[in-house]
Short mmCIF file of C-alpha atoms in Angstrom, two decimals:
data_model
loop_
_atom_site.label_atom_id
_atom_site.label_comp_id
_atom_site.label_asym_id
_atom_site.label_seq_id
_atom_site.Cartn_x
_atom_site.Cartn_y
_atom_site.Cartn_z
CA MET J 19 -0.03 0.12 0.15
CA VAL J 20 1.44 3.36 -0.96
CA ILE J 21 0.90 6.19 1.53
CA SER J 22 0.95 9.44 0.01
CA GLU J 23 1.83 12.71 1.94
CA HIS J 24 -1.65 13.83 1.90
CA THR J 25 -2.73 10.63 3.52
CA ILE J 26 -0.05 11.21 6.40
CA PHE J 27 -1.25 15.04 6.79
CA TYR J 28 -4.81 13.96 7.21
CA GLU J 29 -3.81 11.24 9.58
CA THR J 30 -1.89 13.67 11.50
CA GLU J 31 -4.63 16.30 11.87
CA LYS J 32 -7.16 13.50 13.04
CA GLN J 33 -5.15 12.51 15.89
CA ALA J 34 -5.92 15.78 17.61
CA ASP J 35 -9.40 17.10 18.88
CA TRP J 36 -9.88 20.53 17.45
CA SER J 37 -13.28 21.34 18.92
CA ALA J 38 -11.94 23.67 21.46
CA PHE J 39 -9.69 25.60 18.89
CA HIS J 40 -12.37 25.38 16.07
CA GLU J 41 -15.05 26.90 18.55
CA TYR J 42 -12.71 29.51 19.46
CA CYS J 43 -12.14 30.61 15.97
CA ARG J 44 -15.74 30.50 15.26
CA THR J 45 -17.00 32.70 17.93
CA GLN J 46 -14.04 35.42 17.34
CA GLY J 47 -14.81 35.23 13.69
CA LEU J 48 -11.16 33.95 12.77
CA LYS J 49 -10.49 32.03 9.61
CA TYR J 50 -6.52 32.51 9.20
CA PRO J 51 -5.53 30.60 12.29
CA LEU J 52 -7.22 27.44 10.44
CA LEU J 53 -4.66 27.71 7.73
CA VAL J 54 -1.88 27.86 10.31
CA LYS J 55 -3.31 24.70 11.94
CA ARG J 56 -3.41 22.98 8.51
CA LEU J 57 0.35 23.99 7.76
CA ALA J 58 1.41 22.62 11.11
CA CYS J 59 0.02 19.50 10.44
CA MET J 60 1.71 19.34 7.13
CA ILE J 61 4.80 20.13 8.93
CA ILE J 62 4.70 17.58 11.51
CA SER J 63 3.57 14.83 8.90
CA GLY J 64 6.58 15.84 6.63
CA ALA J 65 4.35 17.24 3.94
CA SER J 66 5.83 20.66 4.22
CA THR J 67 8.48 22.50 5.98
CA PRO J 68 8.37 25.63 8.72
CA GLU J 69 9.92 27.73 6.07
CA THR J 70 7.26 27.22 3.53
CA PHE J 71 5.86 30.61 3.67
CA ASP J 72 9.04 32.65 4.24
CA ILE J 73 9.16 33.76 0.63
CA LEU J 74 5.99 35.55 0.83
CA GLN J 75 5.55 39.10 1.58
CA PRO J 76 4.27 39.64 5.34
CA ALA J 77 1.45 41.85 6.50
CA THR J 78 2.30 44.79 9.09
CA LEU J 79 0.70 43.66 12.51
CA SER J 80 -0.15 46.22 15.11
CA SER J 81 0.86 45.41 18.69
CA ARG J 82 -2.62 45.11 19.61
CA MET J 83 -3.22 42.43 16.88
CA ILE J 84 -0.21 40.49 18.03
CA LEU J 85 -1.47 40.47 21.64
CA LEU J 86 -5.08 39.21 20.36
CA MET J 87 -3.27 36.38 19.00
CA GLU J 88 -1.84 34.93 22.15
CA LYS J 89 -5.16 32.99 22.94
CA GLU J 90 -5.28 31.42 19.70
CA TYR J 91 -1.80 30.43 19.54
CA GLN J 92 -1.66 28.91 23.00
CA LEU J 93 -4.86 26.73 22.16
CA LEU J 94 -3.10 25.75 18.82
CA ARG J 95 -0.12 24.56 20.76
CA SER J 96 -1.82 22.83 23.64
CA THR J 97 -4.26 20.90 21.16
CA PHE J 98 -1.07 19.25 19.65
CA GLU J 99 0.43 18.78 23.14
CA ASP J 100 -2.82 17.14 24.49
CA ALA J 101 -2.74 14.89 21.37
CA GLY J 102 0.52 13.50 22.40
CA PHE J 103 2.78 14.88 19.95
CA THR J 104 6.39 15.36 21.33
CA ASP J 105 8.29 18.68 22.11
CA GLU J 106 10.55 17.81 19.32
CA GLN J 107 7.71 17.26 16.76
CA ILE J 108 6.34 20.74 17.66
CA ALA J 109 9.60 22.55 18.24
CA PHE J 110 8.76 24.89 15.27
CA LEU J 111 5.62 26.03 16.66
CA THR J 112 6.90 28.97 18.80
CA LYS J 113 4.84 32.10 19.11
CA GLN J 114 7.17 34.05 16.70
CA TRP J 115 6.74 31.40 13.90
CA TYR J 116 2.72 31.47 14.40
CA ILE J 117 3.14 35.51 14.10
CA ASP J 118 5.22 35.39 11.18
CA VAL J 119 3.19 32.83 9.37
CA LEU J 120 -0.12 34.41 10.19
CA ALA J 121 1.34 37.70 8.84
CA ARG J 122 2.15 36.20 5.56
CA ILE J 123 -1.38 34.36 5.31
CA ARG J 124 -3.40 37.41 6.06
CA ILE J 125 -1.90 39.34 3.05
CA ASN J 126 -1.49 36.59 0.56
CA SER J 127 -4.66 34.09 1.11
CA PHE J 128 -7.35 33.93 -1.38
CA ARG J 129 -11.16 33.57 -0.56
CA ILE J 130 -12.21 30.68 -2.69
CA GLU J 131 -15.31 31.40 -4.49
CA LEU J 132 -16.64 28.61 -6.84
CA ALA J 133 -18.10 29.89 -10.08
CA LEU J 134 -20.78 27.51 -11.44
CA GLY J 135 -22.52 29.37 -14.18
CA SER J 136 -21.66 30.41 -17.92
CA TYR J 137 -18.47 31.95 -18.96
CA GLU J 138 -20.46 35.49 -18.82
CA ASP J 139 -21.32 34.80 -15.38
CA ILE J 140 -17.69 34.10 -14.52
CA LEU J 141 -16.76 37.49 -16.10
CA LEU J 142 -19.27 39.44 -14.27
CA SER J 143 -18.26 37.81 -10.96
CA ALA J 144 -14.60 39.03 -11.74
CA ALA J 145 -15.91 42.77 -12.09
CA ALA J 146 -17.28 42.77 -8.51
CA SER J 147 -17.00 40.75 -5.27
CA VAL J 148 -19.52 38.24 -4.27
CA ASP J 149 -21.32 38.09 -1.07
CA ALA J 150 -19.22 36.57 1.55
CA GLU J 151 -21.80 33.56 1.92
CA ALA J 152 -20.64 32.54 -1.81
CA ALA J 153 -16.84 31.83 -0.34
CA VAL J 154 -16.18 28.08 0.52
CA GLY J 155 -12.79 28.66 2.40
CA ASN J 156 -9.36 30.30 2.05
CA ALA J 157 -6.22 28.97 0.61
CA ILE J 158 -2.62 29.87 -0.28
CA TYR J 159 -1.58 29.79 -3.84
CA MET J 160 2.17 30.27 -3.92
CA LEU J 161 2.35 31.78 -7.43
CA PRO J 162 -0.65 33.90 -7.55
CA SER J 163 0.55 35.38 -4.25
CA PHE J 164 3.28 37.13 -6.11
CA TYR J 165 0.90 38.94 -8.70
CA ASN J 166 0.74 42.55 -8.11
CA HIS J 167 -2.49 44.74 -7.75
CA ASP J 168 -4.39 46.90 -10.22
CA CYS J 169 -7.86 48.58 -9.66
CA ASP J 170 -8.34 47.72 -13.44
CA PRO J 171 -7.06 44.08 -13.51
CA ASN J 172 -6.35 42.19 -16.83
CA VAL J 173 -6.61 38.83 -15.29
CA HIS J 174 -8.95 37.32 -12.55
CA ILE J 175 -8.51 34.21 -10.45
CA LEU J 176 -11.29 31.75 -10.56
CA TRP J 177 -12.26 28.52 -8.97
CA ILE J 178 -14.56 26.82 -11.21
CA GLU J 179 -16.28 23.74 -9.51
CA SER J 180 -13.03 22.79 -7.64
CA VAL J 181 -10.54 24.41 -5.40
CA ASN J 182 -7.88 24.53 -8.19
CA ALA J 183 -7.17 28.10 -9.07
CA LYS J 184 -7.31 29.13 -12.58
CA LEU J 185 -6.56 32.37 -14.43
CA LYS J 186 -8.88 34.04 -16.68
CA ALA J 187 -8.06 36.90 -19.10
CA LEU J 188 -10.41 40.09 -18.79
CA ARG J 189 -9.22 41.48 -21.90
CA ASP J 190 -6.43 41.23 -24.64
CA ILE J 191 -3.04 40.99 -23.25
CA GLU J 192 -0.11 42.25 -24.79
CA ALA J 193 2.97 40.31 -25.01
CA GLY J 194 5.09 41.24 -22.05
CA GLU J 195 2.39 42.78 -20.16
CA GLU J 196 2.46 42.10 -16.76
CA LEU J 197 -0.39 40.04 -15.39
CA ARG J 198 -2.22 41.96 -12.49
CA ILE J 199 -5.04 40.93 -10.32
CA CYS J 200 -7.34 43.12 -8.03
CA TYR J 201 -6.84 42.33 -4.52
CA ILE J 202 -10.23 43.87 -3.28
CA ASP J 203 -13.74 44.61 -4.79
CA ALA J 204 -12.96 46.54 -7.95
CA SER J 205 -16.46 47.70 -8.13
CA MET J 206 -15.81 50.32 -4.96
CA ASP J 207 -15.01 53.82 -5.52
CA HIS J 208 -11.60 55.15 -5.18
CA ASP J 209 -11.67 56.23 -1.57
CA ALA J 210 -12.91 52.87 -0.47
CA ARG J 211 -10.42 50.95 -2.43
CA GLN J 212 -7.51 52.98 -1.14
CA ALA J 213 -8.62 52.78 2.59
CA ILE J 214 -8.81 49.05 2.41
CA LEU J 215 -5.77 48.69 0.39
CA SER J 216 -3.78 50.97 2.88
CA GLU J 217 -5.43 49.46 6.10
CA GLY J 218 -5.20 45.51 4.65
CA PHE J 219 -2.14 45.65 2.47
CA GLY J 220 -0.02 48.55 3.52
CA PHE J 221 0.16 50.64 0.30
CA HIS J 222 -1.63 53.18 -1.59
CA CYS J 223 -2.54 52.07 -5.30
CA LYS J 224 -1.04 54.25 -7.99
CA CYS J 225 -2.47 52.01 -10.89
CA ALA J 226 -3.74 54.00 -14.18
CA ARG J 227 -7.35 54.02 -12.48
CA SER J 228 -6.47 55.46 -9.42
CA SER J 229 -3.99 58.04 -11.03
CA ARG J 230 -6.71 59.18 -13.18
CA ARG J 231 -9.12 59.85 -10.31
CA THR J 232 -6.39 61.51 -8.51
CA MET J 233 -5.65 63.78 -11.39
CA LEU J 234 -9.42 64.88 -11.54
CA ILE J 235 -9.35 66.09 -7.81
#
């Protein structure tokens, strides 16, 4: 019998009782700690390494945000300890590692929204964000995480009937032109877009669409 890394990873996760951790995340409205938990299980199983996300750009976390992470971090670590994992197995799971990984997940994760309609419906969904209820989860995709933002993007990331990310062109793209996605809801007005990009991603957009709006002011 051949045992894949994915099988080992799921077996690792099933060894622990995650009810308290999941309940805390649910009541606090937290989603990114669930991705950290999944990564930790992958590391313990040997399917990944603690440095997996080091290449990604981290978000800037305030001291208050870091303080609020204490409870979830302690719950995560204690869940592994209660499940019988040794200190050696979870040696990587320090508070600093947790904070560093969470900082990268916050700015690089994608909300998965399954598109099940026609191609026209898919393009329509790319023009504006869908309701939060349509999302089926969050995930990290390494290559798309390197795409830069544009308020008038030339491509959009889609999930069509599965969690396998696909890239769709929104218009004709010239040879050598950089592929850019919109990190947020492109249908929002200029000020709303800039506020979210500044607070959530740490930059003010200077794309052509934003620059045109600035010149008119």
